CSV table of C-alpha atoms and ligand atoms in Angstrom, one decimal:
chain,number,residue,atom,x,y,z
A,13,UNK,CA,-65.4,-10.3,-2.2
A,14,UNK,CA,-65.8,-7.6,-4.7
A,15,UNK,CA,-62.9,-5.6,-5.9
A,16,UNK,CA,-62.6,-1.7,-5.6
A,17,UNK,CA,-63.7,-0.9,-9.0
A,18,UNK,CA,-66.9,-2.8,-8.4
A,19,UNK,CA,-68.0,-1.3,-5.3
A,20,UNK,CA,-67.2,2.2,-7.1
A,21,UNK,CA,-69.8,1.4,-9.7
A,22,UNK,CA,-72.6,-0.3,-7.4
A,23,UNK,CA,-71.9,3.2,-5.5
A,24,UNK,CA,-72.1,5.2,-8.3
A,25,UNK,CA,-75.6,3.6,-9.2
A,26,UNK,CA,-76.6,4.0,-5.7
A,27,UNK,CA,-75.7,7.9,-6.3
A,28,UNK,CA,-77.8,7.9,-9.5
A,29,UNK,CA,-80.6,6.0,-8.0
A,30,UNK,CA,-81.2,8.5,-5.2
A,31,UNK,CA,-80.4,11.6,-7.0
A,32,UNK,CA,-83.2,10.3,-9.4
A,33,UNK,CA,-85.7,9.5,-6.6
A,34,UNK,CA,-86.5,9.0,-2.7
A,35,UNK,CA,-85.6,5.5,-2.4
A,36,UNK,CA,-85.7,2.9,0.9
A,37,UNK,CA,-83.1,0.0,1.6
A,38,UNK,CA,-85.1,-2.4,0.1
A,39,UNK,CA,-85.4,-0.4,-3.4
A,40,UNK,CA,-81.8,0.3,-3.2
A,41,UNK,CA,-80.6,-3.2,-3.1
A,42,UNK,CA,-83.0,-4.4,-4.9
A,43,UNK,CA,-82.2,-1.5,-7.7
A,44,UNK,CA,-78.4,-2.5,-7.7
A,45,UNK,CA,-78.7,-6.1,-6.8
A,46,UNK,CA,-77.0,-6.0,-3.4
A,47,UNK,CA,-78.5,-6.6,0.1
A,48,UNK,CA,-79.9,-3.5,2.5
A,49,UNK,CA,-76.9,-4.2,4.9
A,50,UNK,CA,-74.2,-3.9,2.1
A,51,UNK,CA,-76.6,-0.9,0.9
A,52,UNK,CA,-76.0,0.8,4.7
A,53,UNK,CA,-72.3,0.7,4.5
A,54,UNK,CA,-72.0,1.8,1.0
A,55,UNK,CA,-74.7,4.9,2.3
A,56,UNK,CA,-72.3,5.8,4.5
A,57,UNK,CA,-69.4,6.4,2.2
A,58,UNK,CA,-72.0,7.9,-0.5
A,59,UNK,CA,-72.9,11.0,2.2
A,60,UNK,CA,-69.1,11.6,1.8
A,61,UNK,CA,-68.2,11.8,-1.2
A,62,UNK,CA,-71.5,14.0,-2.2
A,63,UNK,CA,-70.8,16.1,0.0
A,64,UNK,CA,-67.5,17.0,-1.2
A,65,UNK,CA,-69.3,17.5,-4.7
A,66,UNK,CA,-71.8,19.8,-2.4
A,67,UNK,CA,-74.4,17.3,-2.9
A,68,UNK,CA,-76.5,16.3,0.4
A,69,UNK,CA,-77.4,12.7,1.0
A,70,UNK,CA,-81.0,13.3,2.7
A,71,UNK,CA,-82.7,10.8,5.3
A,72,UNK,CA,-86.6,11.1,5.5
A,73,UNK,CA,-87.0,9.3,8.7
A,74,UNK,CA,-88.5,6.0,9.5
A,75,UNK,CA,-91.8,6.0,11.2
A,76,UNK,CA,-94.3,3.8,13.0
A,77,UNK,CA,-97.8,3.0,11.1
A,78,UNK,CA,-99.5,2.5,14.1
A,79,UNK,CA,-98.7,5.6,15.9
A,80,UNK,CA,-96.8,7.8,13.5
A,81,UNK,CA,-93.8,8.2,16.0
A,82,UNK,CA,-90.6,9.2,14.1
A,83,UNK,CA,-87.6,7.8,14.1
A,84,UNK,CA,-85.7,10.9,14.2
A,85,UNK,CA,-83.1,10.5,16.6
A,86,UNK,CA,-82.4,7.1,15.6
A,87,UNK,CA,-78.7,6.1,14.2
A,88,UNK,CA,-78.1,7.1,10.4
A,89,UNK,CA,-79.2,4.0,8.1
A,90,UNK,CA,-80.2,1.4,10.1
A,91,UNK,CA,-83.9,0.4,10.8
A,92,UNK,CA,-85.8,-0.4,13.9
A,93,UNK,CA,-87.3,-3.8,15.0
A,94,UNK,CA,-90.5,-2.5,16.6
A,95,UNK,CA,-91.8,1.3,18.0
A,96,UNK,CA,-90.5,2.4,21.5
A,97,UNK,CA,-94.0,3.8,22.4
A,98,UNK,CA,-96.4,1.1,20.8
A,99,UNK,CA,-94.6,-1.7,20.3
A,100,UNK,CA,-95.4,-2.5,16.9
A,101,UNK,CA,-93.4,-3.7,14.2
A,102,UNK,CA,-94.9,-2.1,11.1
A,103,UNK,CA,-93.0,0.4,9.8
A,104,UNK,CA,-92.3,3.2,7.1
A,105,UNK,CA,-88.8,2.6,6.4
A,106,UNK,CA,-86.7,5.5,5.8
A,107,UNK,CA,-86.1,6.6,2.5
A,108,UNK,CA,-83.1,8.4,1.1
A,109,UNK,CA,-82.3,10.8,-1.5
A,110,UNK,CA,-79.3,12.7,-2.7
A,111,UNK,CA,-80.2,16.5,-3.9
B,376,ZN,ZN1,-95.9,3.2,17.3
């Protein structure tokens, strides 16, 4: 388990990472060297603490290949096993940035 300190800097990178460039979950943890589910939970405490530095953590939504439907109503971070209208799995995964 990693101490406080260590999740402060992986988060921090995260912060840099995204206020560098639109990033998915995958270039996230593969950026830091962590893996997408640890990147959701640290996402979630990242939107806080830019916003109290009036930063905005910034969700371009998920969407289907096939059809282009948009995720947009879909809970913050996560990502979708298949379309609800299509049924297909291949997605564009969301990508995040901090501005
Ligand atoms: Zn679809």
């Amino acid at each position: 388990m990693a101490s406080s300190d260590d999740e402060r800097t992986i988060r921090q990178q995260i912060i840099d990472l995204l206020g560098a460039e639109e990033a998915t979950l995958r270039d996230i943890s593969q950026g830091v060297g962590i893996p997408e589910k640890e990147a959701v939970d640290h996402l979630v405490h990242i939107e806080r603490s830019v916003r109290s530095q009036g930063k905005k953590l910034l969700e371009i939504p998920c969407c289907c290949l096939s059809c282009g439907f948009v995720f947009e109503k879909r809970r913050r971070f996560t990502k979708p096993g298949r379309c609800p209208l299509c049924r297909n799995t291949h997605m564009q995964p969301a990508r995040f940035h901090i501005e």
